[in-house]
């Protein structure tokens, strides 16, 4: 299988970094093709602007979607974005490894979506959700939280994690056609012992060994 | 009233820009004190890193919350973040003006939250939700969407907008103690005539004239 892992955390030694590296290793060892975007190492710029493009459709008014549709027709995406889109188009499975920050993606990963998920090339012209460009591909969120698991249940402190993740799983991944596998969530690794963290790493790599047998789950709608 | 407006859109001539400028004008004309953060004009950097701080707690491992708690004790936030925090602490009402991108905040505004909402100074030590640092203050989302209103209803194309906005209204604003006013949503201004857009601008400025009489609504939980 062709697997694309997108990862961001500001500290390479973090547990997120360990999850990212462990996933790469176990998947490569299992014979899969793996490509990655380590957005921290790449110093990926999350700010949408005319830098997204080498072409200009309207020089007097910057409407990103208009420029995206034009760039789709004229091969006008910046080299950096073109490389990300090619990995997205190439993969069978996409994994996002990140810390949940403020009930959502950290800004760098959100900006990766803002810039890479371009109208025309990645969605649009009737291609969304069930008719999405990437139907047949699968996606997996692998994330950490600051709070404990009991805080992320219905009626809990922060509330049901499936609602918290819905903008990502439904609004981003399913929107462009991905089937979404059950998220891999490690709650509050900062509060764990080294042994407990090692157990979570092992559980994740064990899951990844059999990931090709998994099917998308129902992420819910609003 | 002291009002702080945070705004981001990559095109100053956009309808978001018009909403931002109209809000500033009507509120100033009405005698309120207004401070702003035009994140596009400021070229605000949304990437969390050691640049958030002038101090260092642990030079071998970057854990943002640990550094934030240290910076809270030692006045160690960067000048740029310190200025944002002071506006946040100063205001009675905070307004965010933005386009809804991928079911959430655009990356620059998300990064503003990631960097400015610092543990210790802005939340934590038992101060969250009902005991949040900013209890007594109010917040208002003013946003545009790409899709039409019927797409953002329960069972609609994208689903109930209140669920889409919950991570922002509950997970960010209420989390730090703000009472949240009903969001000002302009659906699909791109598909409107100039007259229709002008009507929406007028409705917004009319609302702002009486904003001091509004009370927080129930944003819902998960």
PDB file of C-alpha atoms in Angstrom, chain A residues 140-219:
ATOM      1  CA  UNK A 140      -6.509   8.041   9.641  1.00  0.00           C
ATOM      2  CA  UNK A 141      -6.113  10.648  12.364  1.00  0.00           C
ATOM      3  CA  UNK A 142      -3.456   9.799  14.949  1.00  0.00           C
ATOM      4  CA  UNK A 143      -3.494  12.364  17.696  1.00  0.00           C
ATOM      5  CA  UNK A 144      -2.692  13.182  21.264  1.00  0.00           C
ATOM      6  CA  UNK A 145      -4.687  15.248  23.739  1.00  0.00           C
ATOM      7  CA  UNK A 146      -3.763  17.238  26.804  1.00  0.00           C
ATOM      8  CA  UNK A 147      -6.838  16.114  28.744  1.00  0.00           C
ATOM      9  CA  UNK A 148      -7.672  12.654  30.063  1.00  0.00           C
ATOM     10  CA  UNK A 149     -10.029  10.278  28.243  1.00  0.00           C
ATOM     11  CA  UNK A 150     -12.918  10.873  30.663  1.00  0.00           C
ATOM     12  CA  UNK A 151     -12.882  14.583  29.734  1.00  0.00           C
ATOM     13  CA  UNK A 152     -13.643  13.663  26.135  1.00  0.00           C
ATOM     14  CA  UNK A 153     -16.870  11.729  26.651  1.00  0.00           C
ATOM     15  CA  UNK A 154     -20.423  12.955  26.182  1.00  0.00           C
ATOM     16  CA  UNK A 155     -21.221  14.973  29.278  1.00  0.00           C
ATOM     17  CA  UNK A 156     -17.538  15.082  30.190  1.00  0.00           C
ATOM     18  CA  UNK A 157     -15.426  18.104  30.748  1.00  0.00           C
ATOM     19  CA  UNK A 158     -14.682  18.856  27.100  1.00  0.00           C
ATOM     20  CA  UNK A 159     -17.367  16.636  25.558  1.00  0.00           C
ATOM     21  CA  UNK A 160     -17.551  13.782  23.076  1.00  0.00           C
ATOM     22  CA  UNK A 161     -14.332  13.505  21.091  1.00  0.00           C
ATOM     23  CA  UNK A 162     -16.242  12.389  17.990  1.00  0.00           C
ATOM     24  CA  UNK A 163     -17.949  15.790  17.891  1.00  0.00           C
ATOM     25  CA  UNK A 164     -14.636  17.536  18.451  1.00  0.00           C
ATOM     26  CA  UNK A 165     -13.075  15.663  15.521  1.00  0.00           C
ATOM     27  CA  UNK A 166     -16.083  16.011  13.175  1.00  0.00           C
ATOM     28  CA  UNK A 167     -14.900  19.203  11.439  1.00  0.00           C
ATOM     29  CA  UNK A 168     -11.710  17.334  10.543  1.00  0.00           C
ATOM     30  CA  UNK A 169     -13.075  13.880   9.759  1.00  0.00           C
ATOM     31  CA  UNK A 170     -16.275  15.045   8.046  1.00  0.00           C
ATOM     32  CA  UNK A 171     -15.477  18.593   6.942  1.00  0.00           C
ATOM     33  CA  UNK A 172     -11.993  17.978   5.574  1.00  0.00           C
ATOM     34  CA  UNK A 173     -11.344  14.262   4.964  1.00  0.00           C
ATOM     35  CA  UNK A 174     -14.774  12.994   3.915  1.00  0.00           C
ATOM     36  CA  UNK A 175     -15.397  16.277   2.102  1.00  0.00           C
ATOM     37  CA  UNK A 176     -12.669  15.420  -0.405  1.00  0.00           C
ATOM     38  CA  UNK A 177     -13.731  11.770  -0.583  1.00  0.00           C
ATOM     39  CA  UNK A 178     -11.574   9.887   1.906  1.00  0.00           C
ATOM     40  CA  UNK A 179     -13.042   7.016   3.891  1.00  0.00           C
ATOM     41  CA  UNK A 180     -12.052   7.636   7.500  1.00  0.00           C
ATOM     42  CA  UNK A 181     -10.684   4.904   9.758  1.00  0.00           C
ATOM     43  CA  UNK A 182     -11.293   5.041  13.513  1.00  0.00           C
ATOM     44  CA  UNK A 183      -8.952   7.636  15.021  1.00  0.00           C
ATOM     45  CA  UNK A 184      -5.887   6.566  17.002  1.00  0.00           C
ATOM     46  CA  UNK A 185      -6.086   8.704  20.121  1.00  0.00           C
ATOM     47  CA  UNK A 186      -3.564   8.778  22.929  1.00  0.00           C
ATOM     48  CA  UNK A 187      -5.068  10.772  25.767  1.00  0.00           C
ATOM     49  CA  UNK A 188      -2.731  12.835  27.933  1.00  0.00           C
ATOM     50  CA  UNK A 189       0.603  11.144  27.167  1.00  0.00           C
ATOM     51  CA  UNK A 190       2.235  13.939  29.171  1.00  0.00           C
ATOM     52  CA  UNK A 191       0.761  12.409  32.311  1.00  0.00           C
ATOM     53  CA  UNK A 192       1.981   8.876  31.576  1.00  0.00           C
ATOM     54  CA  UNK A 193       5.018   6.927  32.645  1.00  0.00           C
ATOM     55  CA  UNK A 194       7.569   5.940  29.998  1.00  0.00           C
ATOM     56  CA  UNK A 195       6.230   2.394  30.172  1.00  0.00           C
ATOM     57  CA  UNK A 196       2.682   3.519  29.513  1.00  0.00           C
ATOM     58  CA  UNK A 197       3.783   5.601  26.544  1.00  0.00           C
ATOM     59  CA  UNK A 198       5.726   2.615  25.198  1.00  0.00           C
ATOM     60  CA  UNK A 199       2.579   0.503  25.443  1.00  0.00           C
ATOM     61  CA  UNK A 200       0.645   3.063  23.410  1.00  0.00           C
ATOM     62  CA  UNK A 201       3.392   3.130  20.778  1.00  0.00           C
ATOM     63  CA  UNK A 202       3.310  -0.669  20.601  1.00  0.00           C
ATOM     64  CA  UNK A 203      -0.478  -0.743  20.303  1.00  0.00           C
ATOM     65  CA  UNK A 204      -0.291   1.731  17.423  1.00  0.00           C
ATOM     66  CA  UNK A 205       2.393  -0.139  15.491  1.00  0.00           C
ATOM     67  CA  UNK A 206       0.520  -3.405  16.045  1.00  0.00           C
ATOM     68  CA  UNK A 207      -2.616  -1.795  14.622  1.00  0.00           C
ATOM     69  CA  UNK A 208      -0.678  -0.470  11.628  1.00  0.00           C
ATOM     70  CA  UNK A 209       0.514  -4.002  10.781  1.00  0.00           C
ATOM     71  CA  UNK A 210      -3.112  -4.876  10.035  1.00  0.00           C
ATOM     72  CA  UNK A 211      -4.310  -1.491   8.795  1.00  0.00           C
ATOM     73  CA  UNK A 212      -4.998  -2.794   5.285  1.00  0.00           C
ATOM     74  CA  UNK A 213      -7.795  -4.956   6.709  1.00  0.00           C
ATOM     75  CA  UNK A 214      -9.658  -2.011   8.241  1.00  0.00           C
ATOM     76  CA  UNK A 215     -12.733  -0.314   6.822  1.00  0.00           C
ATOM     77  CA  UNK A 216     -14.005   3.258   7.229  1.00  0.00           C
ATOM     78  CA  UNK A 217     -16.313   3.949  10.149  1.00  0.00           C
ATOM     79  CA  UNK A 218     -19.254   6.326  10.486  1.00  0.00           C
ATOM     80  CA  UNK A 219     -17.805   9.674  11.566  1.00  0.00           C
TER      81      UNK A 219
END
